Coordinates of N, CA and C in Angstrom, one line a residue:
M1 N 0.8 19.9 9.3 CA 0.2 18.6 9.4 C -1.3 18.8 9.1
A2 N -1.8 17.8 8.3 CA -3.3 17.9 8.0 C -4.1 17.7 9.2
K3 N -5.4 18.1 9.1 CA -6.3 17.9 10.3 C -6.6 16.5 10.5
N4 N -6.7 15.7 9.5 CA -7.0 14.2 9.6 C -5.8 13.5 8.9
T5 N -5.1 12.7 9.6 CA -3.9 12.1 9.1 C -3.9 10.6 9.5
I6 N -3.6 9.7 8.5 CA -3.5 8.3 8.8 C -2.2 8.1 9.5
C7 N -2.2 7.4 10.6 CA -1.0 7.0 11.3 C -0.7 5.6 11.1
V8 N 0.5 5.3 10.5 CA 0.9 3.9 10.3 C 2.1 3.6 11.2
W9 N 1.9 2.5 12.0 CA 2.9 2.1 13.0 C 4.0 1.3 12.3
Y10 N 5.2 1.6 12.6 CA 6.4 0.8 12.1 C 7.2 0.5 13.3
D11 N 8.0 -0.6 13.2 CA 8.9 -1.0 14.3 C 10.0 0.1 14.4
K12 N 10.7 0.3 13.3 CA 11.8 1.3 13.3 C 12.1 2.0 12.0
D13 N 11.4 1.6 10.9 CA 11.7 2.0 9.6 C 10.8 2.9 8.9
A14 N 10.1 3.8 9.7 CA 9.1 4.7 9.1 C 9.7 5.6 8.0
E15 N 10.9 6.1 8.2 CA 11.5 7.0 7.2 C 11.8 6.2 5.9
A16 N 12.4 5.0 6.0 CA 12.7 4.2 4.8 C 11.4 3.9 4.1
A17 N 10.3 3.5 4.8 CA 9.0 3.2 4.1 C 8.5 4.5 3.4
A18 N 8.5 5.6 4.1 CA 8.0 6.8 3.5 C 8.8 7.2 2.3
R19 N 10.1 7.0 2.3 CA 10.9 7.4 1.1 C 10.6 6.4 0.0
F20 N 10.4 5.1 0.3 CA 10.0 4.2 -0.8 C 8.7 4.5 -1.4
Y21 N 7.7 4.8 -0.6 CA 6.4 5.2 -1.1 C 6.4 6.5 -2.0
A22 N 7.2 7.4 -1.5 CA 7.4 8.7 -2.3 C 8.0 8.4 -3.6
A23 N 9.0 7.5 -3.7 CA 9.6 7.2 -4.9 C 8.8 6.3 -5.8
T24 N 7.8 5.7 -5.3 CA 7.0 4.7 -6.1 C 5.7 5.2 -6.6
F25 N 5.0 6.0 -5.8 CA 3.7 6.5 -6.2 C 3.6 8.0 -6.5
P26 N 2.9 8.4 -7.6 CA 2.8 9.8 -7.9 C 2.0 10.5 -6.8
D27 N 2.2 11.8 -6.7 CA 1.5 12.6 -5.7 C 1.9 12.1 -4.3
S28 N 3.1 11.8 -4.1 CA 3.6 11.3 -2.8 C 4.9 12.0 -2.5
A29 N 5.1 12.2 -1.2 CA 6.3 13.0 -0.8 C 6.6 12.7 0.7
V30 N 7.8 13.0 1.1 CA 8.2 12.9 2.5 C 8.3 14.3 3.0
G31 N 7.7 14.5 4.1 CA 7.7 15.9 4.8 C 8.6 15.9 5.9
A32 N 8.2 16.4 7.1 CA 9.0 16.5 8.2 C 9.4 15.2 8.8
V33 N 10.7 15.1 9.3 CA 11.2 14.0 10.0 C 11.5 14.5 11.4
I34 N 10.7 13.9 12.4 CA 10.8 14.4 13.7 C 11.7 13.4 14.5
R35 N 12.7 13.9 15.2 CA 13.6 13.1 15.9 C 13.5 13.3 17.4
A36 N 13.8 12.3 18.2 CA 13.7 12.3 19.6 C 14.6 13.4 20.2
P37 N 14.1 14.2 21.0 CA 14.9 15.3 21.6 C 15.8 14.8 22.8
G38 N 15.6 13.6 23.2 CA 16.4 13.0 24.3 C 16.3 11.5 24.2
D39 N 17.1 10.8 25.1 CA 17.0 9.4 25.2 C 15.7 8.9 25.8
Y40 N 15.3 7.7 25.4 CA 14.0 7.2 25.9 C 14.2 5.7 26.1
P41 N 13.3 4.9 26.7 CA 13.5 3.5 27.0 C 14.0 2.7 25.8
D42 N 13.4 2.9 24.6 CA 13.7 2.1 23.4 C 14.6 2.7 22.4
G43 N 15.2 3.9 22.8 CA 16.0 4.6 21.8 C 16.8 5.7 22.4
K44 N 17.4 6.4 21.5 CA 18.3 7.5 22.0 C 18.0 8.8 21.3
Q45 N 18.5 9.9 21.8 CA 18.4 11.2 21.2 C 18.8 11.1 19.8
G46 N 18.0 11.8 18.9 CA 18.3 11.8 17.5 C 17.6 10.7 16.7
D47 N 17.1 9.7 17.3 CA 16.4 8.6 16.6 C 15.1 9.2 15.9
V48 N 14.8 8.7 14.8 CA 13.5 9.1 14.1 C 12.3 8.6 14.9
L49 N 11.4 9.5 15.3 CA 10.2 9.1 16.0 C 9.0 9.1 15.0
V50 N 8.9 10.2 14.3 CA 7.7 10.3 13.4 C 8.2 10.9 12.1
V51 N 7.5 10.4 11.0 CA 7.8 10.9 9.6 C 6.5 11.3 9.0
E52 N 6.4 12.6 8.6 CA 5.2 13.0 7.9 C 5.4 12.7 6.4
F53 N 4.4 12.1 5.8 CA 4.5 11.7 4.4 C 3.1 11.7 3.7
T54 N 3.1 11.7 2.4 CA 1.9 11.6 1.6 C 2.0 10.5 0.7
V55 N 1.0 9.7 0.6 CA 0.9 8.5 -0.4 C -0.2 8.8 -1.3
A56 N 0.0 9.0 -2.6 CA -1.0 9.2 -3.6 C -2.0 10.2 -3.1
G57 N -1.5 11.3 -2.5 CA -2.4 12.4 -2.1 C -3.0 12.3 -0.7
I58 N -2.7 11.2 0.0 CA -3.3 10.9 1.3 C -2.2 11.3 2.4
A59 N -2.6 12.2 3.3 CA -1.6 12.6 4.4 C -1.5 11.4 5.4
C60 N -0.2 11.1 5.7 CA 0.1 10.0 6.7 C 1.2 10.5 7.6
I61 N 1.3 9.8 8.7 CA 2.5 9.9 9.5 C 2.9 8.4 9.8
G62 N 4.2 8.2 9.8 CA 4.8 7.0 10.2 C 5.4 7.1 11.6
L63 N 4.9 6.3 12.4 CA 5.4 6.3 13.8 C 6.3 5.1 14.1
N64 N 7.5 5.4 14.5 CA 8.4 4.3 14.9 C 8.1 4.0 16.3
G65 N 7.1 3.1 16.5 CA 6.6 2.7 17.8 C 7.2 1.4 18.4
G66 N 8.1 0.8 17.7 CA 8.6 -0.5 18.2 C 7.8 -1.7 17.7
P67 N 8.2 -2.9 18.2 CA 7.7 -4.1 17.7 C 6.3 -4.6 18.3
A68 N 5.8 -3.8 19.2 CA 4.6 -4.2 20.0 C 3.4 -4.5 19.1
F69 N 3.2 -3.7 18.0 CA 2.0 -3.9 17.2 C 2.4 -4.2 15.7
K70 N 1.7 -5.2 15.1 CA 2.0 -5.6 13.8 C 0.9 -5.2 12.8
H71 N 1.3 -5.1 11.5 CA 0.3 -4.7 10.5 C -0.6 -5.9 10.2
S72 N -1.8 -5.7 9.7 CA -2.7 -6.8 9.3 C -3.5 -6.2 8.1
E73 N -4.2 -7.1 7.4 CA -5.0 -6.8 6.2 C -6.2 -5.9 6.6
A74 N -6.4 -5.7 7.9 CA -7.5 -4.9 8.4 C -7.3 -3.4 8.0
F75 N -6.0 -3.1 7.6 CA -5.7 -1.8 7.1 C -4.9 -2.0 5.8
S76 N -5.3 -1.3 4.7 CA -4.5 -1.4 3.5 C -4.7 -0.1 2.7
F77 N -3.7 0.2 1.9 CA -3.8 1.3 0.9 C -4.3 0.6 -0.3
Q78 N -5.3 1.3 -1.0 CA -5.8 0.8 -2.2 C -5.4 1.8 -3.3
I79 N -4.7 1.3 -4.3 CA -4.2 2.1 -5.4 C -5.0 1.7 -6.7
A80 N -5.7 2.7 -7.2 CA -6.5 2.4 -8.5 C -5.5 2.7 -9.6
T81 N -5.5 1.7 -10.5 CA -4.6 1.8 -11.7 C -5.4 1.9 -13.0
D82 N -4.8 2.4 -14.0 CA -5.5 2.7 -15.3 C -5.3 1.6 -16.3
D83 N -4.2 0.8 -16.2 CA -3.9 -0.2 -17.2 C -3.0 -1.3 -16.6
Q84 N -2.6 -2.3 -17.4 CA -1.8 -3.3 -16.9 C -0.4 -2.8 -16.6
A85 N 0.1 -1.9 -17.4 CA 1.5 -1.4 -17.2 C 1.6 -0.7 -15.8
E86 N 0.6 0.1 -15.4 CA 0.6 0.7 -14.1 C 0.4 -0.3 -13.0
T87 N -0.5 -1.2 -13.2 CA -0.7 -2.3 -12.3 C 0.6 -3.1 -12.0
D88 N 1.3 -3.4 -13.1 CA 2.6 -4.2 -13.0 C 3.6 -3.3 -12.3
R89 N 3.7 -2.0 -12.6 CA 4.7 -1.2 -12.0 C 4.6 -1.1 -10.5
Y90 N 3.4 -0.9 -10.0 CA 3.2 -0.8 -8.5 C 3.4 -2.2 -7.9
W91 N 2.8 -3.2 -8.5 CA 2.9 -4.5 -7.9 C 4.4 -5.0 -7.8
N92 N 5.1 -4.8 -8.9 CA 6.5 -5.2 -9.0 C 7.3 -4.4 -8.0
A93 N 7.0 -3.1 -7.8 CA 7.8 -2.3 -6.9 C 7.6 -2.8 -5.5
I94 N 6.4 -3.1 -5.1 CA 6.1 -3.6 -3.7 C 6.7 -5.0 -3.5
V95 N 6.3 -5.9 -4.4 CA 6.7 -7.3 -4.2 C 8.2 -7.5 -4.5
G96 N 8.7 -6.8 -5.4 CA 10.1 -6.9 -5.8 C 11.1 -6.3 -4.8
N97 N 10.6 -5.5 -3.9 CA 11.5 -4.9 -2.9 C 11.3 -5.5 -1.5
G98 N 11.2 -6.8 -1.5 CA 11.1 -7.5 -0.2 C 9.7 -7.7 0.3
G99 N 8.7 -7.4 -0.6 CA 7.3 -7.6 -0.2 C 6.8 -9.1 -0.6
Q100 N 5.5 -9.3 -0.5 CA 5.0 -10.6 -0.8 C 3.7 -10.5 -1.5
E101 N 3.4 -11.4 -2.4 CA 2.1 -11.5 -3.1 C 1.1 -12.1 -2.2
S102 N -0.2 -11.7 -2.4 CA -1.3 -12.3 -1.8 C -2.3 -12.6 -2.9
E103 N -3.6 -12.7 -2.5 CA -4.7 -13.0 -3.5 C -5.4 -11.8 -3.9
C104 N -6.0 -11.9 -5.1 CA -7.0 -10.9 -5.6 C -6.5 -9.5 -5.6
G105 N -5.3 -9.3 -6.0 CA -4.7 -7.9 -6.1 C -4.1 -7.4 -4.8
W106 N -4.0 -8.2 -3.8 CA -3.4 -7.7 -2.5 C -2.0 -8.2 -2.5
C107 N -1.1 -7.3 -1.9 CA 0.2 -7.7 -1.6 C 0.7 -6.9 -0.4
K108 N 1.8 -7.3 0.2 CA 2.4 -6.6 1.4 C 3.8 -6.1 1.0
D109 N 4.1 -4.9 1.5 CA 5.4 -4.4 1.3 C 6.3 -5.0 2.4
K110 N 7.6 -4.7 2.3 CA 8.6 -5.4 3.2 C 8.4 -5.0 4.7
W111 N 7.6 -3.9 5.0 CA 7.3 -3.5 6.3 C 6.0 -4.2 6.8
G112 N 5.3 -4.9 6.0 CA 4.1 -5.6 6.4 C 2.8 -4.8 6.1
V113 N 2.9 -3.7 5.5 CA 1.7 -2.9 5.2 C 1.1 -3.5 3.9
S114 N -0.2 -3.7 4.0 CA -1.0 -4.3 2.9 C -1.4 -3.2 1.9
W115 N -1.4 -3.6 0.6 CA -1.7 -2.8 -0.5 C -2.7 -3.6 -1.4
Q116 N -3.7 -2.9 -1.9 CA -4.5 -3.4 -3.0 C -4.2 -2.7 -4.2
I117 N -3.7 -3.4 -5.2 CA -3.4 -2.7 -6.5 C -4.5 -3.1 -7.4
T118 N -5.4 -2.2 -7.6 CA -6.8 -2.5 -8.2 C -7.0 -1.7 -9.5
P119 N -6.9 -2.4 -10.6 CA -7.2 -1.8 -11.9 C -8.7 -1.3 -11.9
R120 N -8.9 -0.1 -12.4 CA -10.2 0.5 -12.5 C -11.2 -0.4 -13.2
V121 N -10.7 -1.1 -14.2 CA -11.6 -2.0 -15.0 C -12.3 -3.0 -14.0
L122 N -11.6 -3.5 -13.0 CA -12.1 -4.4 -12.1 C -13.2 -3.7 -11.2
S123 N -12.9 -2.6 -10.7 CA -13.9 -1.8 -9.9 C -15.1 -1.5 -10.7
E124 N -14.9 -1.1 -12.0 CA -16.1 -0.8 -12.9 C -16.9 -2.1 -13.1
A125 N -16.3 -3.2 -13.3 CA -17.0 -4.4 -13.6 C -17.8 -4.8 -12.4
L126 N -17.2 -4.8 -11.2 CA -17.9 -5.1 -10.0 C -19.1 -4.2 -9.7
S127 N -18.9 -2.9 -10.0 CA -20.0 -1.9 -9.8 C -21.1 -2.1 -10.8
A128 N -20.9 -2.7 -12.0 CA -21.9 -2.9 -13.0 C -23.0 -3.9 -12.5
G129 N -22.6 -4.8 -11.6 CA -23.6 -5.7 -11.1 C -23.9 -6.8 -12.1
G130 N -24.8 -7.7 -11.7 CA -25.3 -8.8 -12.6 C -24.3 -9.7 -13.0
G131 N -24.5 -10.3 -14.2 CA -23.6 -11.3 -14.8 C -22.2 -10.7 -15.0
E132 N -22.1 -9.5 -15.4 CA -20.8 -8.9 -15.7 C -19.9 -8.9 -14.4
A133 N -20.5 -8.5 -13.3 CA -19.8 -8.4 -12.0 C -19.5 -9.9 -11.6
K134 N -20.4 -10.8 -11.7 CA -20.1 -12.2 -11.3 C -18.9 -12.8 -12.1
R135 N -18.9 -12.5 -13.4 CA -17.8 -13.1 -14.2 C -16.5 -12.4 -13.8
A136 N -16.5 -11.1 -13.6 CA -15.2 -10.4 -13.2 C -14.8 -10.9 -11.9
F137 N -15.7 -11.0 -11.0 CA -15.4 -11.5 -9.6 C -14.8 -12.9 -9.6
D138 N -15.4 -13.8 -10.4 CA -14.9 -15.2 -10.5 C -13.5 -15.2 -11.1
A139 N -13.3 -14.4 -12.1 CA -11.9 -14.3 -12.7 C -10.9 -13.8 -11.7
M140 N -11.3 -12.7 -10.9 CA -10.4 -12.1 -9.9 C -10.0 -13.1 -8.9
M141 N -11.0 -14.0 -8.5 CA -10.7 -14.9 -7.4 C -9.6 -16.0 -7.7
T142 N -9.2 -16.1 -9.0 CA -8.2 -17.0 -9.4 C -6.8 -16.3 -9.5
M143 N -6.8 -15.0 -9.2 CA -5.6 -14.2 -9.5 C -4.8 -13.8 -8.2
R144 N -3.6 -13.5 -8.4 CA -2.8 -12.8 -7.4 C -2.8 -11.3 -7.9
K145 N -1.8 -11.0 -8.7 CA -1.8 -9.7 -9.4 C -3.0 -9.7 -10.4
I146 N -3.7 -8.6 -10.5 CA -4.9 -8.6 -11.4 C -4.4 -8.5 -12.8
D147 N -5.0 -9.4 -13.7 CA -4.7 -9.4 -15.1 C -5.8 -8.6 -15.8
V148 N -5.5 -7.4 -16.3 CA -6.5 -6.5 -16.9 C -7.2 -7.2 -18.1
A149 N -6.4 -7.8 -18.9 CA -7.0 -8.4 -20.1 C -8.0 -9.5 -19.7
A150 N -7.7 -10.3 -18.7 CA -8.6 -11.4 -18.3 C -9.9 -10.8 -17.7
I151 N -9.8 -9.7 -16.9 CA -11.0 -9.0 -16.4 C -11.8 -8.5 -17.5
E152 N -11.2 -7.9 -18.5 CA -12.0 -7.3 -19.6 C -12.7 -8.4 -20.4
A153 N -12.0 -9.6 -20.6 CA -12.6 -10.7 -21.3 C -13.8 -11.3 -20.4
A154 N -13.6 -11.3 -19.1 CA -14.7 -11.8 -18.3 C -15.9 -10.9 -18.3
R155 N -15.7 -9.6 -18.4 CA -16.8 -8.6 -18.5 C -17.6 -8.9 -19.7
R156 N -16.9 -9.2 -20.8 CA -17.7 -9.4 -22.1 C -18.4 -10.8 -22.1
G157 N -17.9 -11.7 -21.2 CA -18.5 -13.0 -21.2 C -17.9 -13.9 -22.2

């Protein structure tokens, strides 16, 4: 286990989520699956408790902690994409597998975890400042999934 690991709380599907992420994003994998050594109030011996996984190079653990805590947009994974095809691939994988769209490049997977699918061209435009940033920002504010061509057009004015 890495020294610093992001812990993501799931009701009961940490392993399924980790396997989906590993199949969807490069530099992702499922590691150890730790099972309960005995029965406990909300489960039984052999139930998955913790799953070690990596998402796009980031070490994580999924904790099957039950329904007490829900995900919110206060935590999200941000995935930088190089073009529209990559943006579409990740967006469609998340939304098309029981997830839901949100605004400005945000979506949620079927477990309620928020994702920002962010083309690099958008980040570059916002970092440029001035009129270019304002035009790109205004264009982004009208979108759900980010449209790379529309951001590039807004950058040029």
